[in-house]
Short mmCIF file of C-alpha atoms in Angstrom, two decimals:
data_model
loop_
_atom_site.label_atom_id
_atom_site.label_comp_id
_atom_site.label_asym_id
_atom_site.label_seq_id
_atom_site.Cartn_x
_atom_site.Cartn_y
_atom_site.Cartn_z
CA UNK A 1 21.95 -24.92 -18.40
CA UNK A 2 23.26 -23.39 -15.50
CA UNK A 3 20.10 -24.05 -13.13
CA UNK A 4 18.68 -27.71 -12.53
CA UNK A 5 15.59 -26.63 -13.92
CA UNK A 6 14.56 -24.39 -16.84
CA UNK A 7 11.42 -22.86 -17.48
CA UNK A 8 10.29 -20.63 -20.40
CA UNK A 9 7.62 -18.67 -19.65
CA UNK A 10 5.40 -15.56 -19.76
CA UNK A 11 4.98 -13.04 -17.22
CA UNK A 12 1.18 -13.30 -16.53
CA UNK A 13 0.27 -16.64 -17.91
CA UNK A 14 -1.62 -18.66 -14.82
CA UNK A 15 -0.20 -21.85 -15.75
CA UNK A 16 3.51 -20.10 -15.49
CA UNK A 17 2.49 -18.61 -12.20
CA UNK A 18 1.32 -22.16 -10.80
CA UNK A 19 4.56 -23.77 -12.15
CA UNK A 20 6.65 -20.90 -10.29
CA UNK A 21 4.66 -21.42 -6.91
CA UNK A 22 5.24 -25.31 -7.04
CA UNK A 23 9.10 -24.66 -7.81
CA UNK A 24 9.18 -22.09 -5.32
CA UNK A 25 7.49 -24.39 -2.84
CA UNK A 26 9.97 -26.87 -3.64
CA UNK A 27 12.92 -24.33 -2.70
CA UNK A 28 14.24 -25.17 -6.11
CA UNK A 29 16.49 -23.10 -8.21
CA UNK A 30 15.16 -22.47 -11.39
CA UNK A 31 15.96 -20.16 -14.46
CA UNK A 32 12.79 -18.19 -15.78
CA UNK A 33 13.21 -17.54 -19.38
CA UNK A 34 10.50 -14.73 -20.14
CA UNK A 35 9.50 -15.11 -23.85
CA UNK A 36 6.96 -12.01 -23.62
CA UNK A 37 8.25 -10.01 -26.26
CA UNK A 38 11.10 -11.90 -27.33
CA UNK A 39 9.86 -13.94 -30.38
CA UNK A 40 13.79 -15.20 -30.90
CA UNK A 41 13.39 -16.95 -27.25
CA UNK A 42 9.81 -18.15 -28.07
CA UNK A 43 11.41 -19.40 -31.25
CA UNK A 44 14.21 -21.21 -29.19
CA UNK A 45 11.71 -23.12 -26.92
CA UNK A 46 9.63 -24.16 -29.81
CA UNK A 47 12.40 -25.48 -31.09
CA UNK A 48 13.84 -27.60 -28.26
CA UNK A 49 10.20 -28.83 -27.04
CA UNK A 50 8.24 -28.86 -30.11
CA UNK A 51 5.46 -27.07 -28.54
CA UNK A 52 4.10 -23.68 -28.68
CA UNK A 53 2.78 -23.04 -25.13
CA UNK A 54 4.12 -21.95 -22.17
CA UNK A 55 5.31 -22.80 -19.52
CA UNK A 56 7.89 -25.67 -20.75
CA UNK A 57 9.97 -27.09 -18.33
CA UNK A 58 13.39 -28.83 -18.23
CA UNK A 59 14.47 -30.91 -15.22
CA UNK A 60 18.25 -31.46 -15.87
CA UNK A 61 18.09 -32.61 -19.65
CA UNK A 62 15.00 -33.96 -19.34
CA UNK A 63 11.79 -32.06 -20.87
CA UNK A 64 8.84 -32.40 -18.42
CA UNK A 65 6.61 -30.34 -20.33
CA UNK A 66 4.12 -27.91 -19.12
CA UNK A 67 2.37 -26.92 -15.84
CA UNK A 68 -0.20 -29.99 -15.89
CA UNK A 69 2.96 -32.42 -16.79
CA UNK A 70 4.91 -30.74 -13.73
CA UNK A 71 1.60 -31.15 -11.46
CA UNK A 72 1.33 -35.05 -12.85
CA UNK A 73 4.93 -35.80 -11.24
CA UNK A 74 4.15 -33.94 -8.13
CA UNK A 75 0.57 -35.72 -7.69
CA UNK A 76 2.31 -39.41 -8.68
CA UNK A 77 5.18 -38.40 -5.71
CA UNK A 78 7.68 -38.50 -8.77
CA UNK A 79 8.85 -34.91 -8.64
CA UNK A 80 10.88 -34.59 -5.42
CA UNK A 81 13.01 -37.49 -6.77
CA UNK A 82 13.17 -35.95 -9.96
CA UNK A 83 14.68 -32.89 -8.73
CA UNK A 84 17.03 -34.66 -6.44
CA UNK A 85 18.61 -36.05 -9.27
CA UNK A 86 19.49 -32.83 -10.59
CA UNK A 87 20.60 -31.15 -7.11
#
């Protein structure tokens, strides 16, 4: 993994957009892997996460989950600390 945060997403998914907005607001470098027309990348995402929905987000080696999971970390005040550990 080259960036500290990896996100599998689709271009127009509202949850993906929210995740990008939240990560951008934190000035976090992240790699956004678009799975829109790439079944092999969606398959890779599903194998790694065990989930079919986007976005799927990793911070370092930790699979955070989707946007709701990311937002919960932010609301609990845990996201900044987690991001610091990988930057």
